[in-house]
mmCIF file of C-alpha atoms in Angstrom:
data_model
loop_
_atom_site.group_PDB
_atom_site.id
_atom_site.type_symbol
_atom_site.label_atom_id
_atom_site.label_comp_id
_atom_site.label_asym_id
_atom_site.label_seq_id
_atom_site.Cartn_x
_atom_site.Cartn_y
_atom_site.Cartn_z
ATOM 1 C CA MET A 438 -35.632 19.647 17.191
ATOM 2 C CA GLY A 439 -37.452 19.431 13.880
ATOM 3 C CA ARG A 440 -36.960 16.133 12.072
ATOM 4 C CA ARG A 441 -35.301 16.645 9.134
ATOM 5 C CA ASN A 442 -36.084 14.597 5.758
ATOM 6 C CA PHE A 443 -33.356 12.405 4.363
ATOM 7 C CA VAL A 444 -32.506 13.431 1.163
ATOM 8 C CA SER A 445 -30.578 10.417 -1.421
ATOM 9 C CA PRO A 446 -27.088 11.644 -2.641
ATOM 10 C CA LYS A 447 -27.024 12.113 -6.144
ATOM 11 C CA THR A 448 -24.647 11.203 -8.962
ATOM 12 C CA ASN A 449 -23.195 14.379 -11.463
ATOM 13 C CA ASN A 450 -26.542 13.504 -13.638
ATOM 14 C CA GLY A 451 -28.753 13.641 -10.505
ATOM 15 C CA ILE A 452 -30.175 10.629 -10.194
ATOM 16 C CA THR A 453 -30.249 8.541 -6.893
ATOM 17 C CA ARG A 454 -27.793 5.997 -5.829
ATOM 18 C CA GLU A 455 -30.609 4.458 -4.447
ATOM 19 C CA SER A 456 -32.899 4.494 -7.931
ATOM 20 C CA LEU A 457 -29.354 3.590 -9.770
ATOM 21 C CA TYR A 458 -29.077 0.593 -7.243
ATOM 22 C CA VAL A 459 -31.928 -1.023 -8.090
ATOM 23 C CA ALA A 460 -31.767 -0.404 -12.161
ATOM 24 C CA VAL A 461 -28.512 -2.225 -11.963
ATOM 25 C CA SER A 462 -30.232 -4.456 -9.782
ATOM 26 C CA SER A 463 -32.922 -5.057 -11.758
ATOM 27 C CA LEU A 464 -30.459 -5.832 -15.238
ATOM 28 C CA LEU A 465 -28.416 -8.167 -13.349
ATOM 29 C CA CYS A 466 -31.852 -10.290 -12.393
ATOM 30 C CA GLY A 467 -32.894 -9.928 -16.010
ATOM 31 C CA LEU A 468 -29.054 -10.903 -17.163
ATOM 32 C CA SER A 469 -29.099 -14.011 -14.742
ATOM 33 C CA ALA A 470 -32.481 -15.403 -15.369
ATOM 34 C CA LEU A 471 -31.910 -15.196 -19.659
ATOM 35 C CA VAL A 472 -28.696 -17.442 -18.863
ATOM 36 C CA VAL A 473 -30.612 -19.647 -16.646
ATOM 37 C CA SER A 474 -33.193 -19.818 -19.223
ATOM 38 C CA ALA A 475 -30.477 -20.296 -21.987
ATOM 39 C CA LEU A 476 -29.235 -23.257 -20.137
ATOM 40 C CA LEU A 477 -32.036 -25.006 -19.574
ATOM 41 C CA GLU A 478 -33.014 -25.625 -22.830
ATOM 42 C CA GLY A 479 -32.725 -23.976 -26.396
ATOM 43 C CA SER A 480 -30.079 -23.349 -28.978
ATOM 44 C CA CYS A 481 -28.516 -20.445 -26.806
ATOM 45 C CA GLY A 482 -26.696 -22.255 -24.148
ATOM 46 C CA ILE A 483 -23.532 -21.900 -26.020
ATOM 47 C CA VAL A 484 -23.830 -17.913 -25.581
ATOM 48 C CA ALA A 485 -25.110 -18.414 -21.919
ATOM 49 C CA LEU A 486 -21.591 -20.385 -21.359
ATOM 50 C CA TRP A 487 -19.716 -18.053 -23.791
ATOM 51 C CA GLY A 488 -21.023 -15.371 -21.250
ATOM 52 C CA ILE A 489 -20.192 -17.022 -17.923
ATOM 53 C CA ALA A 490 -16.415 -17.152 -19.477
ATOM 54 C CA SER A 491 -15.703 -14.406 -20.695
ATOM 55 C CA ALA A 492 -16.835 -12.216 -17.449
ATOM 56 C CA VAL A 493 -14.596 -14.229 -15.904
ATOM 57 C CA VAL A 494 -11.887 -14.264 -18.414
ATOM 58 C CA ILE A 495 -11.997 -10.491 -19.682
ATOM 59 C CA PRO A 496 -11.015 -9.208 -15.708
ATOM 60 C CA LEU A 497 -8.431 -11.223 -15.610
ATOM 61 C CA THR A 498 -6.830 -10.437 -18.780
ATOM 62 C CA MET A 499 -7.486 -6.966 -18.402
ATOM 63 C CA TYR A 500 -5.325 -7.060 -15.111
ATOM 64 C CA ARG A 501 -2.634 -9.254 -16.381
ATOM 65 C CA GLN A 502 -2.455 -10.600 -20.142
ATOM 66 C CA ALA A 503 -0.880 -13.680 -19.252
ATOM 67 C CA TYR A 504 -4.460 -14.861 -17.320
ATOM 68 C CA CYS A 505 -6.033 -14.844 -20.233
ATOM 69 C CA VAL A 506 -4.739 -18.211 -20.792
ATOM 70 C CA SER A 507 -4.101 -19.146 -17.606
ATOM 71 C CA LEU A 508 -6.288 -18.550 -14.523
ATOM 72 C CA GLY A 509 -9.146 -17.226 -16.740
ATOM 73 C CA TYR A 510 -8.308 -20.715 -18.395
ATOM 74 C CA GLY A 511 -9.227 -23.154 -15.538
ATOM 75 C CA TYR A 512 -11.160 -20.304 -13.405
ATOM 76 C CA SER A 513 -13.557 -19.835 -16.320
ATOM 77 C CA VAL A 514 -14.190 -23.508 -16.599
ATOM 78 C CA MET A 515 -14.954 -23.649 -12.926
ATOM 79 C CA SER A 516 -17.428 -20.886 -12.746
ATOM 80 C CA MET A 517 -19.397 -22.425 -15.743
ATOM 81 C CA GLY A 518 -19.515 -26.274 -13.785
ATOM 82 C CA ILE A 519 -21.065 -24.394 -10.510
ATOM 83 C CA VAL A 520 -23.358 -22.066 -12.672
ATOM 84 C CA LEU A 521 -24.234 -25.433 -14.113
ATOM 85 C CA LEU A 522 -24.436 -27.058 -11.261
ATOM 86 C CA ARG A 523 -26.883 -24.634 -9.512
ATOM 87 C CA THR A 524 -28.981 -24.232 -12.256
ATOM 88 C CA PHE A 525 -30.084 -27.730 -13.004
ATOM 89 C CA TRP A 526 -29.925 -28.707 -8.886
ATOM 90 C CA ASN A 527 -32.635 -25.782 -8.999
ATOM 91 C CA ASN A 528 -34.682 -27.310 -11.638
ATOM 92 C CA HIS A 529 -34.183 -30.723 -10.412
ATOM 93 C CA HIS A 530 -35.449 -29.321 -6.575
ATOM 94 C CA ALA A 531 -38.526 -28.002 -8.543
ATOM 95 C CA LEU A 532 -39.635 -31.409 -10.497
ATOM 96 C CA ILE A 533 -39.066 -33.496 -7.206
ATOM 97 C CA SER A 534 -40.991 -31.410 -5.123
ATOM 98 C CA SER A 535 -43.882 -31.019 -7.964
ATOM 99 C CA ALA A 536 -43.880 -35.327 -7.289
ATOM 100 C CA VAL A 537 -44.016 -34.869 -3.780
ATOM 101 C CA ALA A 538 -46.127 -32.612 -3.452
ATOM 102 C CA THR A 539 -48.352 -34.670 -5.513
ATOM 103 C CA THR A 540 -47.835 -38.175 -3.550
ATOM 104 C CA THR A 541 -48.029 -36.908 -0.392
ATOM 105 C CA SER A 542 -51.362 -35.147 -1.084
ATOM 106 C CA THR A 543 -52.335 -39.108 -1.609
ATOM 107 C CA GLY A 544 -50.707 -40.153 1.571
ATOM 108 C CA ILE A 545 -47.680 -41.549 0.115
ATOM 109 C CA LEU A 546 -44.872 -39.849 1.791
ATOM 110 C CA ARG A 547 -47.364 -38.037 4.613
ATOM 111 C CA ARG A 548 -45.193 -39.576 7.513
ATOM 112 C CA ARG A 549 -41.715 -39.683 5.635
ATOM 113 C CA ARG A 550 -41.311 -36.737 4.694
ATOM 114 C CA SER A 551 -37.385 -36.884 4.817
ATOM 115 C CA ALA A 552 -37.567 -39.731 1.882
ATOM 116 C CA ALA A 553 -38.953 -36.644 0.143
ATOM 117 C CA ALA A 554 -35.389 -34.988 0.645
ATOM 118 C CA LEU A 555 -33.645 -38.029 0.014
ATOM 119 C CA VAL A 556 -34.809 -38.873 -3.225
ATOM 120 C CA GLU A 557 -34.086 -35.497 -4.160
ATOM 121 C CA VAL A 558 -30.385 -35.823 -2.852
ATOM 122 C CA ILE A 559 -29.774 -39.588 -4.273
ATOM 123 C CA SER A 560 -31.322 -38.838 -7.424
ATOM 124 C CA PHE A 561 -29.602 -36.230 -8.658
ATOM 125 C CA CYS A 562 -26.198 -36.910 -7.074
ATOM 126 C CA SER A 563 -26.114 -41.078 -8.650
ATOM 127 C CA SER A 564 -26.508 -39.381 -12.382
ATOM 128 C CA SER A 565 -23.314 -39.149 -14.363
ATOM 129 C CA ALA A 566 -23.833 -35.780 -15.463
ATOM 130 C CA PHE A 567 -23.836 -34.546 -12.112
ATOM 131 C CA TRP A 568 -20.299 -35.954 -11.492
ATOM 132 C CA LEU A 569 -19.242 -34.566 -15.002
ATOM 133 C CA THR A 570 -19.776 -31.032 -13.487
ATOM 134 C CA LEU A 571 -18.280 -31.655 -10.639
ATOM 135 C CA ALA A 572 -15.216 -32.815 -12.822
ATOM 136 C CA LEU A 573 -15.229 -29.779 -14.448
ATOM 137 C CA ILE A 574 -15.583 -27.848 -11.551
ATOM 138 C CA SER A 575 -12.967 -29.510 -9.175
ATOM 139 C CA TYR A 576 -10.740 -29.138 -12.615
ATOM 140 C CA GLY A 577 -10.840 -25.394 -13.005
ATOM 141 C CA PHE A 578 -10.182 -24.634 -9.774
ATOM 142 C CA ARG A 579 -7.223 -27.273 -9.393
ATOM 143 C CA LEU A 580 -5.794 -25.797 -12.433
ATOM 144 C CA GLY A 581 -6.623 -21.869 -12.022
ATOM 145 C CA SER A 582 -5.126 -22.120 -8.445
ATOM 146 C CA PHE A 583 -1.994 -24.166 -9.398
ATOM 147 C CA LEU A 584 -0.982 -21.795 -11.918
ATOM 148 C CA TRP A 585 -1.687 -19.014 -9.866
ATOM 149 C CA MET A 586 0.667 -21.097 -7.057
ATOM 150 C CA ARG A 587 3.168 -21.295 -9.569
ATOM 151 C CA SER A 588 3.503 -17.683 -10.799
ATOM 152 C CA VAL A 589 4.158 -16.580 -7.229
ATOM 153 C CA THR A 590 6.586 -19.119 -6.095
ATOM 154 C CA VAL A 591 8.835 -20.022 -9.233
ATOM 155 C CA GLU A 592 10.422 -17.570 -10.473
ATOM 156 C CA SER A 593 10.885 -18.267 -13.837
ATOM 157 C CA PHE A 594 7.113 -18.414 -13.532
ATOM 158 C CA GLN A 595 6.220 -14.830 -12.827
ATOM 159 C CA PRO A 596 4.627 -12.740 -14.887
ATOM 160 C CA HIS A 597 7.400 -10.240 -15.073
ATOM 161 C CA LYS A 598 9.975 -12.975 -16.776
ATOM 162 C CA SER A 599 6.847 -13.408 -19.452
ATOM 163 C CA THR A 600 8.398 -12.696 -22.904
ATOM 164 C CA ARG A 601 5.381 -12.253 -24.458
ATOM 165 C CA PRO A 602 4.698 -8.989 -26.287
ATOM 166 C CA ARG A 603 2.471 -6.641 -24.177
ATOM 167 C CA ILE A 604 -0.606 -6.426 -26.043
ATOM 168 C CA PRO A 605 -3.302 -3.113 -26.273
ATOM 169 C CA TYR A 606 -6.530 -3.246 -23.400
ATOM 170 C CA GLY A 607 -7.933 -2.482 -26.318
ATOM 171 C CA SER A 608 -7.054 -5.332 -28.441
ATOM 172 C CA ARG A 609 -7.180 -7.746 -25.502
ATOM 173 C CA ILE A 610 -11.161 -7.602 -25.378
ATOM 174 C CA PRO A 611 -11.341 -9.583 -28.862
ATOM 175 C CA LEU A 612 -8.893 -11.894 -27.734
ATOM 176 C CA CYS A 613 -10.942 -12.836 -23.996
ATOM 177 C CA LEU A 614 -14.270 -13.614 -26.526
ATOM 178 C CA GLY A 615 -11.773 -15.483 -28.874
ATOM 179 C CA VAL A 616 -10.900 -17.921 -25.698
ATOM 180 C CA SER A 617 -14.156 -17.698 -23.671
ATOM 181 C CA LEU A 618 -15.737 -18.987 -27.033
ATOM 182 C CA LEU A 619 -13.499 -21.722 -27.141
ATOM 183 C CA TYR A 620 -13.640 -22.323 -23.381
ATOM 184 C CA ALA A 621 -17.330 -22.760 -23.626
ATOM 185 C CA CYS A 622 -17.510 -25.127 -26.712
ATOM 186 C CA MET A 623 -15.022 -27.555 -24.891
ATOM 187 C CA SER A 624 -17.047 -27.250 -21.962
ATOM 188 C CA SER A 625 -20.731 -27.691 -23.404
ATOM 189 C CA PRO A 626 -20.813 -31.283 -23.417
ATOM 190 C CA VAL A 627 -21.448 -30.880 -19.346
ATOM 191 C CA MET A 628 -24.796 -28.582 -19.841
ATOM 192 C CA TYR A 629 -26.273 -31.162 -22.844
ATOM 193 C CA GLY A 630 -25.735 -33.832 -20.165
ATOM 194 C CA LEU A 631 -27.568 -32.284 -17.612
ATOM 195 C CA ARG A 632 -30.058 -31.320 -19.991
ATOM 196 C CA GLY A 633 -30.632 -34.893 -20.601
ATOM 197 C CA SER A 634 -30.240 -35.820 -17.109
ATOM 198 C CA ALA A 635 -32.886 -33.295 -16.734
ATOM 199 C CA ALA A 636 -35.106 -34.476 -19.111
ATOM 200 C CA ALA A 637 -35.391 -38.283 -17.551
ATOM 201 C CA THR A 638 -36.280 -36.918 -14.188
ATOM 202 C CA SER A 639 -39.007 -34.914 -15.689
ATOM 203 C CA GLU A 640 -40.647 -38.223 -17.550
ATOM 204 C CA ALA A 641 -39.874 -39.703 -14.270
ATOM 205 C CA VAL A 642 -41.534 -37.006 -12.516
ATOM 206 C CA ALA A 643 -44.782 -37.533 -14.949
ATOM 207 C CA LEU A 644 -44.601 -41.453 -14.633
ATOM 208 C CA THR A 645 -44.765 -40.964 -10.524
ATOM 209 C CA ILE A 646 -47.593 -38.330 -10.767
ATOM 210 C CA ALA A 647 -49.710 -40.621 -13.169
ATOM 211 C CA THR A 648 -48.740 -43.860 -11.483
ATOM 212 C CA THR A 649 -49.596 -42.309 -8.141
ATOM 213 C CA ARG A 650 -53.240 -40.686 -9.158
ATOM 214 C CA THR A 651 -53.647 -44.314 -11.542
ATOM 215 C CA GLY A 652 -52.694 -45.982 -7.898
ATOM 216 C CA GLY A 653 -52.735 -49.808 -7.384
ATOM 217 C CA ALA A 654 -52.063 -53.182 -9.739
ATOM 218 C CA ALA A 655 -53.060 -50.602 -12.855
ATOM 219 C CA GLY A 656 -50.430 -47.825 -11.476
ATOM 220 C CA ALA A 657 -47.907 -50.875 -10.497
ATOM 221 C CA ALA A 658 -48.422 -51.962 -14.051
ATOM 222 C CA ALA A 659 -48.064 -48.629 -15.555
ATOM 223 C CA VAL A 660 -44.762 -47.705 -13.839
ATOM 224 C CA ALA A 661 -43.459 -51.698 -14.911
ATOM 225 C CA ALA A 662 -44.465 -51.035 -18.472
ATOM 226 C CA ALA A 663 -42.552 -48.046 -18.661
ATOM 227 C CA GLY A 664 -39.373 -49.460 -17.256
ATOM 228 C CA SER A 665 -39.354 -47.815 -13.429
ATOM 229 C CA SER A 666 -39.420 -49.713 -10.235
ATOM 230 C CA ALA A 667 -41.627 -46.931 -8.877
ATOM 231 C CA THR A 668 -44.948 -48.136 -7.232
ATOM 232 C CA CYS A 669 -47.480 -45.899 -5.270
ATOM 233 C CA HIS A 670 -48.006 -47.216 -2.115
ATOM 234 C CA ASN A 671 -44.357 -47.893 -0.398
ATOM 235 C CA PRO A 672 -42.066 -44.778 -0.073
ATOM 236 C CA PHE A 673 -38.667 -46.088 -0.058
ATOM 237 C CA LEU A 674 -39.647 -48.114 -3.318
ATOM 238 C CA PHE A 675 -41.011 -44.789 -4.521
ATOM 239 C CA LEU A 676 -37.762 -43.732 -3.842
ATOM 240 C CA PHE A 677 -35.911 -46.238 -6.117
ATOM 241 C CA GLY A 678 -37.959 -45.588 -8.668
ATOM 242 C CA MET A 679 -37.457 -42.226 -9.399
ATOM 243 C CA ILE A 680 -33.410 -42.857 -8.901
ATOM 244 C CA THR A 681 -33.544 -45.997 -11.818
ATOM 245 C CA SER A 682 -36.560 -44.209 -13.855
ATOM 246 C CA SER A 683 -34.735 -41.267 -13.827
ATOM 247 C CA HIS A 684 -30.974 -42.621 -15.442
ATOM 248 C CA HIS A 685 -32.339 -45.502 -17.434
ATOM 249 C CA HIS A 686 -35.862 -44.796 -18.557
ATOM 250 C CA HIS A 687 -37.031 -47.040 -21.307
ATOM 251 C CA GLY A 688 -33.999 -49.049 -21.336
ATOM 252 C CA GLN A 689 -31.092 -46.254 -22.349
ATOM 253 C CA TRP A 690 -28.370 -48.443 -20.774
ATOM 254 C CA LEU A 691 -25.784 -47.879 -23.327
ATOM 255 C CA GLN A 692 -26.511 -43.833 -23.257
ATOM 256 C CA SER A 693 -25.855 -44.186 -19.899
ATOM 257 C CA ILE A 694 -22.536 -46.619 -19.901
ATOM 258 C CA LEU A 695 -21.078 -44.276 -22.259
ATOM 259 C CA SER A 696 -21.804 -41.596 -20.192
ATOM 260 C CA TRP A 697 -20.097 -43.317 -16.880
ATOM 261 C CA ILE A 698 -17.336 -44.084 -18.988
ATOM 262 C CA GLY A 699 -16.635 -40.124 -20.015
ATOM 263 C CA VAL A 700 -17.010 -39.634 -16.529
ATOM 264 C CA GLY A 701 -13.828 -42.128 -15.393
ATOM 265 C CA MET A 702 -11.938 -40.639 -18.513
ATOM 266 C CA ALA A 703 -12.538 -37.150 -17.353
ATOM 267 C CA TRP A 704 -11.822 -38.021 -13.251
ATOM 268 C CA THR A 705 -9.050 -40.168 -14.295
ATOM 269 C CA GLY A 706 -7.437 -37.473 -16.803
ATOM 270 C CA ALA A 707 -7.711 -34.534 -14.242
ATOM 271 C CA GLY A 708 -5.738 -37.024 -11.929
ATOM 272 C CA LEU A 709 -2.965 -37.792 -14.299
ATOM 273 C CA GLU A 710 -2.663 -34.129 -15.219
ATOM 274 C CA ALA A 711 -2.875 -32.718 -11.339
ATOM 275 C CA LEU A 712 0.277 -35.341 -10.339
ATOM 276 C CA ALA A 713 1.831 -34.536 -13.250
ATOM 277 C CA ASP A 714 2.240 -30.951 -12.337
ATOM 278 C CA ALA A 715 3.119 -31.319 -8.932
ATOM 279 C CA GLN A 716 5.836 -33.795 -9.727
ATOM 280 C CA LYS A 717 7.159 -30.909 -12.268
ATOM 281 C CA TYR A 718 6.688 -28.039 -9.823
ATOM 282 C CA LEU A 719 8.363 -30.089 -6.802
ATOM 283 C CA VAL A 720 11.541 -30.759 -9.430
ATOM 284 C CA LYS A 721 11.653 -27.145 -10.144
ATOM 285 C CA PHE A 722 10.574 -25.731 -7.370
ATOM 286 C CA ILE A 723 14.025 -27.519 -5.657
ATOM 287 C CA HIS A 724 16.083 -26.846 -8.607
ATOM 288 C CA GLU A 725 15.270 -22.846 -8.986
ATOM 289 C CA GLY A 726 17.883 -21.649 -10.607
ATOM 290 C CA ASN A 727 19.480 -24.339 -12.397
ATOM 291 C CA ASP A 728 18.428 -23.726 -15.859
ATOM 292 C CA TYR A 729 21.250 -24.989 -18.106
ATOM 293 C CA ASP A 730 21.526 -28.987 -16.270
ATOM 294 C CA PHE A 731 18.479 -31.271 -17.335
ATOM 295 C CA VAL A 732 16.935 -32.279 -14.001
ATOM 296 C CA GLY A 733 13.733 -34.020 -15.330
ATOM 297 C CA PRO A 734 11.508 -34.990 -13.732
ATOM 298 C CA THR A 735 11.712 -38.384 -15.463
ATOM 299 C CA GLY A 736 10.110 -41.058 -13.111
ATOM 300 C CA TRP A 737 6.266 -41.266 -12.432
ATOM 301 C CA THR A 738 3.905 -39.845 -14.618
ATOM 302 C CA TYR A 739 6.949 -38.998 -16.841
ATOM 303 C CA ARG A 740 7.345 -42.532 -17.569
ATOM 304 C CA LEU A 741 4.187 -42.839 -19.782
ATOM 305 C CA CYS A 742 5.207 -39.824 -22.223
ATOM 306 C CA ARG A 743 7.573 -36.501 -21.880
ATOM 307 C CA HIS A 744 4.460 -34.460 -21.565
ATOM 308 C CA PRO A 745 2.057 -36.456 -19.301
ATOM 309 C CA ASN A 746 0.267 -32.934 -17.988
ATOM 310 C CA TYR A 747 -0.466 -32.321 -21.525
ATOM 311 C CA TRP A 748 -1.549 -36.126 -21.972
ATOM 312 C CA GLY A 749 -3.753 -35.281 -19.062
ATOM 313 C CA GLU A 750 -5.711 -32.317 -19.980
ATOM 314 C CA LEU A 751 -6.223 -34.175 -22.908
ATOM 315 C CA VAL A 752 -8.163 -37.398 -21.736
ATOM 316 C CA PHE A 753 -10.318 -35.134 -19.371
ATOM 317 C CA TRP A 754 -11.354 -33.203 -22.162
ATOM 318 C CA PHE A 755 -12.349 -36.573 -24.342
ATOM 319 C CA GLY A 756 -13.688 -37.813 -21.065
ATOM 320 C CA ILE A 757 -15.920 -34.476 -20.980
ATOM 321 C CA PHE A 758 -16.651 -34.872 -24.646
ATOM 322 C CA VAL A 759 -17.827 -38.523 -24.338
ATOM 323 C CA GLY A 760 -19.924 -38.185 -21.124
ATOM 324 C CA GLY A 761 -22.004 -35.372 -22.817
ATOM 325 C CA ALA A 762 -22.058 -36.919 -26.280
ATOM 326 C CA PRO A 763 -24.668 -39.866 -25.352
ATOM 327 C CA PHE A 764 -27.212 -36.452 -24.762
ATOM 328 C CA PHE A 765 -26.575 -34.679 -27.864
ATOM 329 C CA GLY A 766 -28.932 -36.678 -29.493
ATOM 330 C CA SER A 767 -29.975 -35.020 -33.155
ATOM 331 C CA SER A 768 -28.442 -31.560 -32.134
ATOM 332 C CA ILE A 769 -26.649 -30.155 -34.611
ATOM 333 C CA LEU A 770 -25.279 -27.694 -32.829
ATOM 334 C CA ALA A 771 -24.246 -29.946 -29.669
ATOM 335 C CA TRP A 772 -21.939 -31.826 -32.282
ATOM 336 C CA VAL A 773 -20.374 -28.938 -34.083
ATOM 337 C CA ALA A 774 -20.211 -26.629 -30.858
ATOM 338 C CA SER A 775 -18.151 -29.618 -28.564
ATOM 339 C CA GLY A 776 -16.759 -31.218 -31.844
ATOM 340 C CA LEU A 777 -14.995 -27.662 -32.493
ATOM 341 C CA GLY A 778 -14.275 -27.415 -28.198
ATOM 342 C CA LEU A 779 -12.320 -30.888 -28.806
ATOM 343 C CA TYR A 780 -10.909 -30.500 -31.939
ATOM 344 C CA GLY A 781 -9.183 -26.680 -30.331
ATOM 345 C CA ILE A 782 -8.102 -28.562 -27.213
ATOM 346 C CA VAL A 783 -6.334 -30.788 -29.309
ATOM 347 C CA GLY A 784 -4.645 -28.470 -31.549
ATOM 348 C CA ILE A 785 -3.736 -26.409 -28.510
ATOM 349 C CA MET A 786 -2.335 -29.679 -26.442
ATOM 350 C CA THR A 787 -0.823 -30.338 -29.684
ATOM 351 C CA THR A 788 0.820 -27.417 -30.481
ATOM 352 C CA ALA A 789 2.252 -27.065 -26.966
ATOM 353 C CA THR A 790 4.285 -30.131 -26.983
ATOM 354 C CA HIS A 791 6.160 -29.283 -30.289
ATOM 355 C CA VAL A 792 6.912 -26.036 -28.472
ATOM 356 C CA ALA A 793 7.671 -27.817 -25.261
ATOM 357 C CA GLU A 794 9.845 -30.440 -27.415
ATOM 358 C CA LYS A 795 12.334 -27.581 -28.910
ATOM 359 C CA ARG A 796 12.656 -25.439 -26.194
ATOM 360 C CA GLN A 797 14.154 -28.561 -24.210
ATOM 361 C CA ASP A 798 16.047 -29.734 -27.489
ATOM 362 C CA GLU A 799 17.785 -26.596 -27.528
ATOM 363 C CA LYS A 800 18.393 -26.340 -23.647
ATOM 364 C CA TYR A 801 19.465 -29.852 -23.456
ATOM 365 C CA SER A 802 20.329 -31.214 -26.566
ATOM 366 C CA GLY A 803 24.229 -33.536 -25.983
ATOM 367 C CA GLN A 804 23.226 -33.763 -21.455
ATOM 368 C CA LEU A 805 23.457 -37.453 -21.674
ATOM 369 C CA ARG A 806 20.647 -37.668 -18.740
ATOM 370 C CA TYR A 807 17.958 -35.762 -21.250
ATOM 371 C CA GLU A 808 19.211 -37.955 -24.284
ATOM 372 C CA GLY A 809 18.807 -41.454 -21.968
ATOM 373 C CA TRP A 810 15.193 -40.551 -20.791
ATOM 374 C CA LYS A 811 14.121 -39.558 -24.484
ATOM 375 C CA VAL A 812 15.260 -42.847 -25.725
ATOM 376 C CA GLU A 813 13.158 -44.511 -22.651
ATOM 377 C CA VAL A 814 10.360 -42.580 -23.014
ATOM 378 C CA PRO A 815 10.120 -41.992 -27.006
ATOM 379 C CA GLY A 816 6.103 -40.755 -27.034
ATOM 380 C CA ALA A 817 6.452 -36.870 -26.364
ATOM 381 C CA LEU A 818 2.289 -36.610 -26.111
ATOM 382 C CA VAL A 819 0.457 -39.687 -26.505
ATOM 383 C CA PRO A 820 1.976 -42.834 -24.492
ATOM 384 C CA LYS A 821 3.827 -45.149 -26.387
ATOM 385 C CA LEU A 822 2.646 -48.117 -24.495
ATOM 386 C CA PHE A 823 3.355 -51.360 -26.837
ATOM 387 C CA THR A 824 7.021 -49.860 -26.203
ATOM 388 C CA LYS A 825 9.513 -52.960 -24.825
ATOM 389 C CA LYS A 826 11.692 -49.884 -23.294
ATOM 390 C CA LEU A 827 8.713 -47.746 -21.479
ATOM 391 C CA VAL A 828 8.758 -48.485 -17.746
ATOM 392 C CA LEU A 829 5.068 -47.858 -16.105
#
């Protein structure tokens, strides 16, 4: 039997599937390279984040309108964090590898190559920007997953119960682009924080290479003059110098402290919101079907304020802003974009609180338990920490 020539299947336009696959792959690779380049430097970083958020929000909103501000919100934030983490980790790996290649050639890490991997991991994971990015990823994943679980387990939150008017599919695209831009601006401080950390690491790498080439006491003096602890003879001192110089180069201790305060705020806010959401979910799930009596919750986080989940969300985003702000420098775009994102989420949470308060007053006004709880917890959104009747 003669050998048959394989003919690639063709589309209606006569284009082979293989050529179509290659064209699509090339397009995606080109877009990926553009996104990575924009995230690392330049004024198009916000546009790149916008594109990432839109790629998540648009499909979810097309599938179900309500997902635009629920699952689309959480998972777009998570996706931006993942892309940022992957992009800057690869950049960090390249920077450290260049230093290791140089120092290894002169014998510094010749017998202890594992120290190079240790330098790479510790110097990246010990930065405030890393923990800010991790907070962004975990927050988005937790929020998106919780909102999905709530929509399938609590009847009152299921999509068919929504009273919102249905938006035509064509009109959903502008809505998706608008909210995606807001999500990108809200998350942009993390990008600027990672850029600042990468710049510090780049300086530390350059310093390490220069020190290695200088060698001896002159190299140690150069490191000491620059504020680094690295030396050119001991691999463990080299490791310590890479880590410390990448975060405290030129004595930028105040910048580091402010950034770590932001990290603490972000994780605290995320934890508070998660606890408040879980508390309210359990109460609503247990009392499912009781839409007339006020059943709470009224304890734990709901002794801080009447909407601690909203308050936790605000604390989280304020933490993201504070954590990234020390790296904004003189960039007007960074301050404007991040400021608009923070302003937007504050406005959304304030409006959501007013709507929730109005809805609760209409349903539970006059009920003894509800009225007593409002007296004991006077703060609707912001905790009244100096109110004597507040029980923490």
